[in-house]
PDB file of C-alpha atoms and ligand atoms in Angstrom:
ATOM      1  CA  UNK A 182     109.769 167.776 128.721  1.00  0.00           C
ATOM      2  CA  UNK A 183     108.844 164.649 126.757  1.00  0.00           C
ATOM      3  CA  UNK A 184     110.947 162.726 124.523  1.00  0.00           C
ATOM      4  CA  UNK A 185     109.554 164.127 121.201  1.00  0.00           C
ATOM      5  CA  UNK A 186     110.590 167.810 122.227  1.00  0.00           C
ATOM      6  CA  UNK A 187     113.262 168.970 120.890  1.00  0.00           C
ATOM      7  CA  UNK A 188     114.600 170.873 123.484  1.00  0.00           C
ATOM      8  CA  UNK A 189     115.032 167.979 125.653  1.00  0.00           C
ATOM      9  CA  UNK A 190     117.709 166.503 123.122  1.00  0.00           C
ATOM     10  CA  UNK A 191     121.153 167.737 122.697  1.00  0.00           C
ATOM     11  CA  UNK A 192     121.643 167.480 119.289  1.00  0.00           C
ATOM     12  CA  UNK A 193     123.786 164.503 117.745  1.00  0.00           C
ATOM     13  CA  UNK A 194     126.850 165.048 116.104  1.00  0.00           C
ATOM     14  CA  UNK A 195     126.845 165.086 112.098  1.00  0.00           C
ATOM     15  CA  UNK A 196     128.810 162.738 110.045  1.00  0.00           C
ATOM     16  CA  UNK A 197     131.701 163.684 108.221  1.00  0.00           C
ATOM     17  CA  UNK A 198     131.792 161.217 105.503  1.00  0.00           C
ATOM     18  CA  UNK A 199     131.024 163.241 102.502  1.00  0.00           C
ATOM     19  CA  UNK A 200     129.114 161.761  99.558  1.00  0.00           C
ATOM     20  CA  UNK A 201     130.460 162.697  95.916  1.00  0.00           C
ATOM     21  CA  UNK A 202     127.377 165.038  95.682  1.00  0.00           C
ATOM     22  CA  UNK A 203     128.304 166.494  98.571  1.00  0.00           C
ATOM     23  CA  UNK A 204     131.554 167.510  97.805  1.00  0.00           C
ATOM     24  CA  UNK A 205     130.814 168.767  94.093  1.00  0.00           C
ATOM     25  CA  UNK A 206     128.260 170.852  96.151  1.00  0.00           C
ATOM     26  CA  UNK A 207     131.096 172.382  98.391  1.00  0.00           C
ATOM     27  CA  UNK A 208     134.085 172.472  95.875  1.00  0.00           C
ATOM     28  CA  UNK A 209     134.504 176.334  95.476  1.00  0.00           C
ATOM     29  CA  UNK A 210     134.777 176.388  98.693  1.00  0.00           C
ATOM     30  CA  UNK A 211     137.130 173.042  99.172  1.00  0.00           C
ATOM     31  CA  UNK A 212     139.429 174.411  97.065  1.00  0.00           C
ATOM     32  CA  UNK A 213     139.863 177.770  98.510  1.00  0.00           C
ATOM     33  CA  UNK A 214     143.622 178.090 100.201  1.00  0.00           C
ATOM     34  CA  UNK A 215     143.535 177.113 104.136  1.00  0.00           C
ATOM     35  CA  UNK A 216     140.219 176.024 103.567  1.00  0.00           C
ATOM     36  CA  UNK A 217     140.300 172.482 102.431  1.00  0.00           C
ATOM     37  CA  UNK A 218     138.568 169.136 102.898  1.00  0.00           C
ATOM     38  CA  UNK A 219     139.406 169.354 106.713  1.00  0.00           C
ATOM     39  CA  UNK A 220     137.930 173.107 107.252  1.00  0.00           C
ATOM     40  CA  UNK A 221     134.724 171.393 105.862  1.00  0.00           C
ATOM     41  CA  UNK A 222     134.365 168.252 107.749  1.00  0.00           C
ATOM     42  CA  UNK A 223     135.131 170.469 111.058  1.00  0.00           C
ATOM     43  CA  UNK A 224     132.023 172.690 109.350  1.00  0.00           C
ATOM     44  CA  UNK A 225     129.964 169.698 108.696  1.00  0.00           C
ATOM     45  CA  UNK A 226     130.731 168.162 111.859  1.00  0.00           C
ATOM     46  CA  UNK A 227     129.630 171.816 113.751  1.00  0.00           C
ATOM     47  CA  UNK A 228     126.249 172.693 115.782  1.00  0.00           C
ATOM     48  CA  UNK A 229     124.562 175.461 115.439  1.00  0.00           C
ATOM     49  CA  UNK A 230     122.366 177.208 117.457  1.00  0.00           C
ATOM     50  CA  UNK A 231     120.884 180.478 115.640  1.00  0.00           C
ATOM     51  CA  UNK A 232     118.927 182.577 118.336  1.00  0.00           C
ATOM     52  CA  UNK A 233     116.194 184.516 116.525  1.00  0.00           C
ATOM     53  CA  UNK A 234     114.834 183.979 112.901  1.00  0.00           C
ATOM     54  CA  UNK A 235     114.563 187.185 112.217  1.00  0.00           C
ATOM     55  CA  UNK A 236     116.506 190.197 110.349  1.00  0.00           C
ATOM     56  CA  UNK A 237     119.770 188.446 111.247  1.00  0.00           C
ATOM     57  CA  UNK A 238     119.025 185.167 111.329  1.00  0.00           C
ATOM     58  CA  UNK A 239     117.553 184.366 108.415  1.00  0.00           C
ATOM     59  CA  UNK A 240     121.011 185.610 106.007  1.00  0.00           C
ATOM     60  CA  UNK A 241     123.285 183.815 108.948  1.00  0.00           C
ATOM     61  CA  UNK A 242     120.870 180.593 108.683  1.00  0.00           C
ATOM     62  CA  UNK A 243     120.911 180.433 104.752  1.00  0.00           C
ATOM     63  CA  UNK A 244     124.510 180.995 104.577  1.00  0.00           C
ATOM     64  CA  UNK A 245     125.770 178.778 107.093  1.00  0.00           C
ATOM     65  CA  UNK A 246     123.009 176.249 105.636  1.00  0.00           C
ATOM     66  CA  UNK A 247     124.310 176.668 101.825  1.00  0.00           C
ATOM     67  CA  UNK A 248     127.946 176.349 103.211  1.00  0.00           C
ATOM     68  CA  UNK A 249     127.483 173.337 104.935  1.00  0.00           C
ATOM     69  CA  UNK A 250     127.270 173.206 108.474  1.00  0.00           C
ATOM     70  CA  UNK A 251     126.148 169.657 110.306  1.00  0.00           C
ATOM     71  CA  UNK A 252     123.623 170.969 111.851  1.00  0.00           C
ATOM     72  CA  UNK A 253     121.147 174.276 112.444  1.00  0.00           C
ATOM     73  CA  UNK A 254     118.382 174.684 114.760  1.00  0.00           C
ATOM     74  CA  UNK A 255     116.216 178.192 114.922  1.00  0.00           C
ATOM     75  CA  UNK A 256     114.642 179.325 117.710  1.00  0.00           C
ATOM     76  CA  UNK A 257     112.181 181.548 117.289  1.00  0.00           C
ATOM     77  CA  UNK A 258     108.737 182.175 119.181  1.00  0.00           C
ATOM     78  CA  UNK A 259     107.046 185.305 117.004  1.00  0.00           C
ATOM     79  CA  UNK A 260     105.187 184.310 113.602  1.00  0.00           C
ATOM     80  CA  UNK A 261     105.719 185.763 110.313  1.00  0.00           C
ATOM     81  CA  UNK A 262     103.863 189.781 110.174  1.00  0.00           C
ATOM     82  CA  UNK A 263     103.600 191.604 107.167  1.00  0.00           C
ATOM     83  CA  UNK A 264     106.312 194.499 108.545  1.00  0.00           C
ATOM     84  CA  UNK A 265     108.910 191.525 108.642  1.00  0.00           C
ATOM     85  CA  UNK A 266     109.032 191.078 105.258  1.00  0.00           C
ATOM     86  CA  UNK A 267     111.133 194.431 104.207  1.00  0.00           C
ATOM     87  CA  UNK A 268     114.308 193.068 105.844  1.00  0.00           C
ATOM     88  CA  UNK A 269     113.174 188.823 107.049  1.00  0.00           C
ATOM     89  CA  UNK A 270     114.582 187.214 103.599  1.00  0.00           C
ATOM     90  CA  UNK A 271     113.583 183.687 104.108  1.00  0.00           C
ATOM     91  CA  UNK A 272     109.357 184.834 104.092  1.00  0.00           C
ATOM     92  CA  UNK A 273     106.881 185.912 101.758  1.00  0.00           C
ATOM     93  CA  UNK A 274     103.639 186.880 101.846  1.00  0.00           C
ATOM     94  CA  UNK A 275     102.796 183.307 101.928  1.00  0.00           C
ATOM     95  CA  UNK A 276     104.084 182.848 105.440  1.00  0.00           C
ATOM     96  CA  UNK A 277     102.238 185.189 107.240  1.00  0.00           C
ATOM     97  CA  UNK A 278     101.193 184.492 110.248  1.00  0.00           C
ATOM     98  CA  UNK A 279     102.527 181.216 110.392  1.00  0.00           C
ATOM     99  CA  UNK A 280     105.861 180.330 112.938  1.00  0.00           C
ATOM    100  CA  UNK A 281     109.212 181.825 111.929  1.00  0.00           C
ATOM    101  CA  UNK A 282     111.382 179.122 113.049  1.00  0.00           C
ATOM    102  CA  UNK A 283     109.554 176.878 110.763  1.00  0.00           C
ATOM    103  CA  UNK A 284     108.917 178.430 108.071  1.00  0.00           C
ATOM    104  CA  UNK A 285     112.837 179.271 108.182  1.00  0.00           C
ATOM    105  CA  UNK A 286     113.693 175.907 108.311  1.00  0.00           C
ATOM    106  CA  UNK A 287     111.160 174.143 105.856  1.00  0.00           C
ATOM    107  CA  UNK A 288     112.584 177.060 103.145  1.00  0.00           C
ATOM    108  CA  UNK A 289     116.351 175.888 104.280  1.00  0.00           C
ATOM    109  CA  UNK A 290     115.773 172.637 103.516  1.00  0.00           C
ATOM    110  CA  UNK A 291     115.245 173.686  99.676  1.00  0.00           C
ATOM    111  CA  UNK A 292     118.708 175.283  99.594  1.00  0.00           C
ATOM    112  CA  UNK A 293     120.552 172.620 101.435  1.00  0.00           C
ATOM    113  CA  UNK A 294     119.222 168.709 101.786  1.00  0.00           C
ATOM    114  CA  UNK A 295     122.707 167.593 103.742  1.00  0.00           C
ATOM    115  CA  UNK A 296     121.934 169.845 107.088  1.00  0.00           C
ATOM    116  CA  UNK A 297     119.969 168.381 109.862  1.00  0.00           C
ATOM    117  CA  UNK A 298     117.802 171.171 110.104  1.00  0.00           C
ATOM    118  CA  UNK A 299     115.747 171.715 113.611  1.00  0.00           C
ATOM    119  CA  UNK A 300     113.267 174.367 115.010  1.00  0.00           C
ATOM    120  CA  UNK A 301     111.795 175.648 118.085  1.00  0.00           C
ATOM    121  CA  UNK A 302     108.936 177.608 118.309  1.00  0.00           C
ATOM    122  CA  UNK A 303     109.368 178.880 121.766  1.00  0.00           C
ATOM    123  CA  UNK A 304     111.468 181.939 123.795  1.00  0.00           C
ATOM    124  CA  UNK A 305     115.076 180.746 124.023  1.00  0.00           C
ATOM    125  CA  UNK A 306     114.737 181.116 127.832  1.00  0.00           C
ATOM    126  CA  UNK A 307     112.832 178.589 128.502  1.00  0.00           C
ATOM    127  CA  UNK A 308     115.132 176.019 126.439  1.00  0.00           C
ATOM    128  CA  UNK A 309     117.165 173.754 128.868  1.00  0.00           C
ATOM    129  CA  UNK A 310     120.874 174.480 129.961  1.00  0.00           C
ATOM    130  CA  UNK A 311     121.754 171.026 128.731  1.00  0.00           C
ATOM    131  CA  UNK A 312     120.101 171.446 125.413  1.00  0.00           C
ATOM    132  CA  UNK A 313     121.970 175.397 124.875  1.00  0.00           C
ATOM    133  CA  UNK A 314     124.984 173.430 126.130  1.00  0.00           C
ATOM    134  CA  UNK A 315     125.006 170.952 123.799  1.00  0.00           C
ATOM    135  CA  UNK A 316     125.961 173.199 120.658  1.00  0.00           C
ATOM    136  CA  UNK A 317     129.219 173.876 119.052  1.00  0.00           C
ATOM    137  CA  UNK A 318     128.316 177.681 118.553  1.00  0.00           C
ATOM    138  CA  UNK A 319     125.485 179.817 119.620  1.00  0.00           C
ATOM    139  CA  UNK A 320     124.657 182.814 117.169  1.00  0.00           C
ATOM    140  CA  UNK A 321     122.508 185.906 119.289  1.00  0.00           C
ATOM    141  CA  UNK A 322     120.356 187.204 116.549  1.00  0.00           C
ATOM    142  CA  UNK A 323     117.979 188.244 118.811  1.00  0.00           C
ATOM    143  CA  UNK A 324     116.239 192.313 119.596  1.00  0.00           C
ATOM    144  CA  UNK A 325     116.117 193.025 123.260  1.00  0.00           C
ATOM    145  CA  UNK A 326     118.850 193.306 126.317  1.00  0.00           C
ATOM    146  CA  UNK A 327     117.443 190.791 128.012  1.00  0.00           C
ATOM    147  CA  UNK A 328     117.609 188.024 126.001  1.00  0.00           C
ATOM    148  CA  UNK A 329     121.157 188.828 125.280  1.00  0.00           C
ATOM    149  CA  UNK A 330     122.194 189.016 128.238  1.00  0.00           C
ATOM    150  CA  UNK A 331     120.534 185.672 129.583  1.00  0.00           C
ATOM    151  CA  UNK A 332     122.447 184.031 126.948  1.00  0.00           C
ATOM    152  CA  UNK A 333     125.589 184.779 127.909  1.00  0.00           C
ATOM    153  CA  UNK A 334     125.202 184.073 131.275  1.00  0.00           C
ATOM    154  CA  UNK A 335     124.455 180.110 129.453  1.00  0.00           C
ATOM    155  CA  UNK A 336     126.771 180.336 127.288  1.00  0.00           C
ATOM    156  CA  UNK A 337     129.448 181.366 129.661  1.00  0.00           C
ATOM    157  CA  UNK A 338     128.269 179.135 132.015  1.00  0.00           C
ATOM    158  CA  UNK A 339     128.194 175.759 129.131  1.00  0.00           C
ATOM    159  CA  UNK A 340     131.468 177.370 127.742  1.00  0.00           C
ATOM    160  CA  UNK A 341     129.467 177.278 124.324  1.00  0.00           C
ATOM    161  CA  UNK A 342     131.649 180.079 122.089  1.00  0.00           C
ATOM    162  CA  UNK A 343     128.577 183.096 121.507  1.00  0.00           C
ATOM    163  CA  UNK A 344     128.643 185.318 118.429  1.00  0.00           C
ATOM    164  CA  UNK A 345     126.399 188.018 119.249  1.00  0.00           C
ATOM    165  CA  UNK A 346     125.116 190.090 116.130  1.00  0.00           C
ATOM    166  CA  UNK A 347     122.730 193.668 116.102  1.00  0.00           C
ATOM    167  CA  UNK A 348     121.486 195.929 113.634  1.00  0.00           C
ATOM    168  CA  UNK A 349     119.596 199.025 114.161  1.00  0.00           C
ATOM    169  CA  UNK A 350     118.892 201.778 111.871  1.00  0.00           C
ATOM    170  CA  UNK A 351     122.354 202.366 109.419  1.00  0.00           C
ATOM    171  CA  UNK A 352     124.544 200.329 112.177  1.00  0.00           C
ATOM    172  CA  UNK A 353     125.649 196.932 113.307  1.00  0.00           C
ATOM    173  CA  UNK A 354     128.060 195.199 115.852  1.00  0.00           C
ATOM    174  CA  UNK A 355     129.524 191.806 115.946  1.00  0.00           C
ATOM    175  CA  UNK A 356     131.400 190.168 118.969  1.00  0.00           C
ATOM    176  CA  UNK A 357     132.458 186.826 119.382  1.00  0.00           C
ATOM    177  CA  UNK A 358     133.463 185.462 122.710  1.00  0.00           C
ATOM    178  CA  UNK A 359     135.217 182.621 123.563  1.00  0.00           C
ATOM    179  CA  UNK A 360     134.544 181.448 126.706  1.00  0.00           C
ATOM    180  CA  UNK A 361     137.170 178.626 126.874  1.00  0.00           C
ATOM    181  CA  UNK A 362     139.965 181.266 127.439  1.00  0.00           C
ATOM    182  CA  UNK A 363     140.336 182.640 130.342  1.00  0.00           C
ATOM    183  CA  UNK A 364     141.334 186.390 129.494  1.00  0.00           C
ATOM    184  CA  UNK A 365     138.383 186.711 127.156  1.00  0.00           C
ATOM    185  CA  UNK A 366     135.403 189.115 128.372  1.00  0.00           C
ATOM    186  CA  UNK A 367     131.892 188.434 127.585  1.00  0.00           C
ATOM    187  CA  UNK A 368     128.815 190.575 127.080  1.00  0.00           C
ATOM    188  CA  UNK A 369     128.422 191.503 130.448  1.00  0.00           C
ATOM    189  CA  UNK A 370     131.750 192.765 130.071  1.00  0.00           C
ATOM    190  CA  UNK A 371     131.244 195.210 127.044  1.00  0.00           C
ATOM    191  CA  UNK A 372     127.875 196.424 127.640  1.00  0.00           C
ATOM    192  CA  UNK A 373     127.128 196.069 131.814  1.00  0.00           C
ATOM    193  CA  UNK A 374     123.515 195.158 133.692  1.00  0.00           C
ATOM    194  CA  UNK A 375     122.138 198.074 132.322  1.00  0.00           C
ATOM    195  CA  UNK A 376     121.530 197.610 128.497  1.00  0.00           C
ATOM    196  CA  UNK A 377     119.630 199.396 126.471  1.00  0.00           C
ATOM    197  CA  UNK A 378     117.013 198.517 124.108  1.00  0.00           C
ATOM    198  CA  UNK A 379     117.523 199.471 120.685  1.00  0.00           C
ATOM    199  CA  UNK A 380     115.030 197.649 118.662  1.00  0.00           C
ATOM    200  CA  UNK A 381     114.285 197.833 114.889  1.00  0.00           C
ATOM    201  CA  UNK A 382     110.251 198.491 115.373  1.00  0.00           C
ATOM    202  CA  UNK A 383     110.645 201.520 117.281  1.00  0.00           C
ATOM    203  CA  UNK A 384     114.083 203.114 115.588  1.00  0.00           C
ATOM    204  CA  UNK A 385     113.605 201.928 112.094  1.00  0.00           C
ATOM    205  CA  UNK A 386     116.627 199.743 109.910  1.00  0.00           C
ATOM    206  CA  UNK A 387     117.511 199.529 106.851  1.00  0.00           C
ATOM    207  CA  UNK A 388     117.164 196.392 104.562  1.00  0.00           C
ATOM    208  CA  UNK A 389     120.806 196.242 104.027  1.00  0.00           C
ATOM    209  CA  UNK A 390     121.981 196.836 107.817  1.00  0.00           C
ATOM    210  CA  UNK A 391     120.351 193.741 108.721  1.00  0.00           C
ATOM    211  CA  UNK A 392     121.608 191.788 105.426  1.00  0.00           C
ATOM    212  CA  UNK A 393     125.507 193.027 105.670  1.00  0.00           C
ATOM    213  CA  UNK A 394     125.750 192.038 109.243  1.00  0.00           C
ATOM    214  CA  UNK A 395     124.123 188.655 109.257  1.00  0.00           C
ATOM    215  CA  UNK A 396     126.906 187.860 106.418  1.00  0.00           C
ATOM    216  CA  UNK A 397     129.402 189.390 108.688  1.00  0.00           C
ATOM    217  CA  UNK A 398     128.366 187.266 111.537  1.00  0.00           C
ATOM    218  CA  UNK A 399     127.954 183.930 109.096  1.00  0.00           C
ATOM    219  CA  UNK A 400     131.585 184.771 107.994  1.00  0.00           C
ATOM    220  CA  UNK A 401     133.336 184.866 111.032  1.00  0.00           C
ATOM    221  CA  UNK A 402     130.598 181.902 112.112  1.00  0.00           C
ATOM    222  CA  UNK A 403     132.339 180.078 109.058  1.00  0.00           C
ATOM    223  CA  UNK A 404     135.953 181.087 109.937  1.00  0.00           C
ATOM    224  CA  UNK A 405     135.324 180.053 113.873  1.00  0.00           C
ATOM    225  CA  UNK A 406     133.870 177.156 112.937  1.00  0.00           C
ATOM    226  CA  UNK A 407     136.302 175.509 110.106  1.00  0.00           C
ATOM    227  CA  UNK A 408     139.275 176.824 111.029  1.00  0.00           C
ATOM    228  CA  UNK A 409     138.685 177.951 114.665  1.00  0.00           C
ATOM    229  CA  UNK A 410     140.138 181.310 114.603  1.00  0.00           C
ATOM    230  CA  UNK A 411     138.533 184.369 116.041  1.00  0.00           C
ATOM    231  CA  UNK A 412     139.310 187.748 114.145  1.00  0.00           C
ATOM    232  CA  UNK A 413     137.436 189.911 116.782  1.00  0.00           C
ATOM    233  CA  UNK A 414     139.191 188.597 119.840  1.00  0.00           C
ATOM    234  CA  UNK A 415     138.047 190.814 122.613  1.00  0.00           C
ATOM    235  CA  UNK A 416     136.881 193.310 119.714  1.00  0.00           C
ATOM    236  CA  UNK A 417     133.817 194.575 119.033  1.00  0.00           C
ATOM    237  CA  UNK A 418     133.004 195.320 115.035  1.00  0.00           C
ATOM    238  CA  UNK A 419     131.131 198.677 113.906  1.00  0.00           C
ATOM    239  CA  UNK A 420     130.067 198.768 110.582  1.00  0.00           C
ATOM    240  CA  UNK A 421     127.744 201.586 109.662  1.00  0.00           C
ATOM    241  CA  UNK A 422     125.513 201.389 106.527  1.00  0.00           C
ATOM    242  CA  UNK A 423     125.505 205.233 106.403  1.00  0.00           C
ATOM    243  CA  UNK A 424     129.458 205.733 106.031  1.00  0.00           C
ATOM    244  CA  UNK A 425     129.986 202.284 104.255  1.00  0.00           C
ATOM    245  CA  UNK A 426     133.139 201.926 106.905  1.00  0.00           C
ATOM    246  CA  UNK A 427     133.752 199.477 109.351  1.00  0.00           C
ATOM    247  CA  UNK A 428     136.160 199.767 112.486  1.00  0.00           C
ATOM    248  CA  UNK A 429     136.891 197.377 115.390  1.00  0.00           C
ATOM    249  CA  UNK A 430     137.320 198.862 119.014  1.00  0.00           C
ATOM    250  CA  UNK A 431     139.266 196.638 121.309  1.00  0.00           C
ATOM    251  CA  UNK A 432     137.839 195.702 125.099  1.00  0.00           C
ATOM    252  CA  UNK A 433     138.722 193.926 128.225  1.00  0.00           C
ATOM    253  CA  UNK A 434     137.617 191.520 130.471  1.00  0.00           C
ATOM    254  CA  UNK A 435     136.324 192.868 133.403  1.00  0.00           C
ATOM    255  CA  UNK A 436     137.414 191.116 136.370  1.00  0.00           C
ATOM    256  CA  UNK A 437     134.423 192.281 138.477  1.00  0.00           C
ATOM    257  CA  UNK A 438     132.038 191.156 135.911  1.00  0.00           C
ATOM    258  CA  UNK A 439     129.395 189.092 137.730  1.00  0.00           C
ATOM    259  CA  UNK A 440     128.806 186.572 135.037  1.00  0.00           C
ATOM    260  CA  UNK A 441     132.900 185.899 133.914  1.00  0.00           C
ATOM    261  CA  UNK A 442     134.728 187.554 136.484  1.00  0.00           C
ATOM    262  CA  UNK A 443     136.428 185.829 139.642  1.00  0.00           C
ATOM    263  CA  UNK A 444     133.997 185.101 142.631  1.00  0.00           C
ATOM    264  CA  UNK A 445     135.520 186.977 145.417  1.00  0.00           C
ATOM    265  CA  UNK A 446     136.884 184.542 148.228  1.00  0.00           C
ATOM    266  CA  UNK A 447     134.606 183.228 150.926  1.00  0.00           C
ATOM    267  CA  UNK A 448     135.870 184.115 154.499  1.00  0.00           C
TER     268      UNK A 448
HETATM  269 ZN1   ZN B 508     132.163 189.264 131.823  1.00  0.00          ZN
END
């Protein structure tokens, strides 16, 4: 890859000197208890990688963006179509046709100047280990098995934390795992080799499915990131757009899992 790609670059880490602007910008937040100025430099100090700029991705991106994380690249290899638009909330009619990631990020930039703001119009596979290695958090917005499950694998692998987000139809999970403990399980774990695909252009979704959980995901995104706790450790969240109810149903790391589970001993 040449110098000028992007993937070839980890990403540098932001600054945490905060200009006045900057903090009249974030002060309903600063001032929130257990928040604080500290909760936002770790924010504005954090890397994000958002996989898919899409139904999920584009709420997670603009709120992490208008919250103030250091800094947010979107990878995203489809263009803007005209079915996108029910549910996609950073495009318009405008964009069609044109690439998602950067159309996502050249709207971002209007809501936020302070976030180094980066996109990559290409399939997350063929990014770099180094490059998915060198973020503080990956987000999985992303619509097929496959991809989700080659990212954990990575992320596992670069012990980069992975908060993995769906929504189909009325319903949506959320899952973060933390890969720098050792009792935590990982996608593999939860949902096996043989996932299914459940994507929104053959079973439908609802506007709101997609907009509720990417504010779920850039919540606990927010709460991982500025005060590093998990509240879905080893717990996968339901929330159903149908019932209006959420629930969380606990799992376990499977020690035979062939991406996070012990290599049996050579003889
Ligand atoms: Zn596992």
């Amino acid at each position: 890859m040449s110098e000028a790609d992007p993937q070839s670059r980890k990403p540098e880490r932001p600054s945490k000197h905060f200009s006045d602007a900057e903090l009249m910008r974030y002060a309903r937040q600063i001032i929130l208890p257990g928040w604080d100025i500290e909760a936002q430099s770790k924010l504005a100090q954090a890397r994000v990688l958002v996989v898919g700029a899409g139904g999920l991705g584009c709420p997670i991106a603009l709120s992490l963006c208008r919250a103030g994380v250091g800094a947010l690249c979107l990878i995203d290899n489809d263009v803007v179509e005209l079915s996108n638009l029910q549910r996609q909330s950073l495009f318009t009619e405008a964009h069609l046709g044109q690439s998602k990631a950067q159309v996502a990020v050249s709207e971002l930039k209007k809501h936020n100047p302070y976030v180094v703001l980066s996109a990559v119009q290409d399939r997350v596979q063929n990014c770099t280990h180094e490059f998915l290695g060198g973020f503080d958090l990956i987000i999985d917005g992303s619509d097929n098995f496959a991809t989700r499950d080659w990212l954990n694998s990575v992320a596992f692998d670069s012990k980069v934390p992975l908060l993995s987000a769906a929504a189909v139809g009325y319903d949506g999970q959320l899952a973060l795992y933390d890969f720098s403990q050792s009792d935590q399980a990982c996608y593999r774990c939860v949902f096996g080799e043989g996932g299914v695909d459940t994507r929104c252009s053959e079973l439908g979704v609802l506007t709101t499915t997609t907009q509720v959980m990417g504010a779920l995901a850039a919540n606990a995104a927010l709460i991982w990131l500025g005060q590093g706790v998990n509240n879905i450790e080893n717990q996968l969240l339901l929330w159903s757009a149908k019932t209006l109810t959420s629930r969380k149903i606990t799992y376990h790391r499977d020690p035979l899992c062939e991406v996070c589970g012990t290599p049996p001993e050579s003889t």
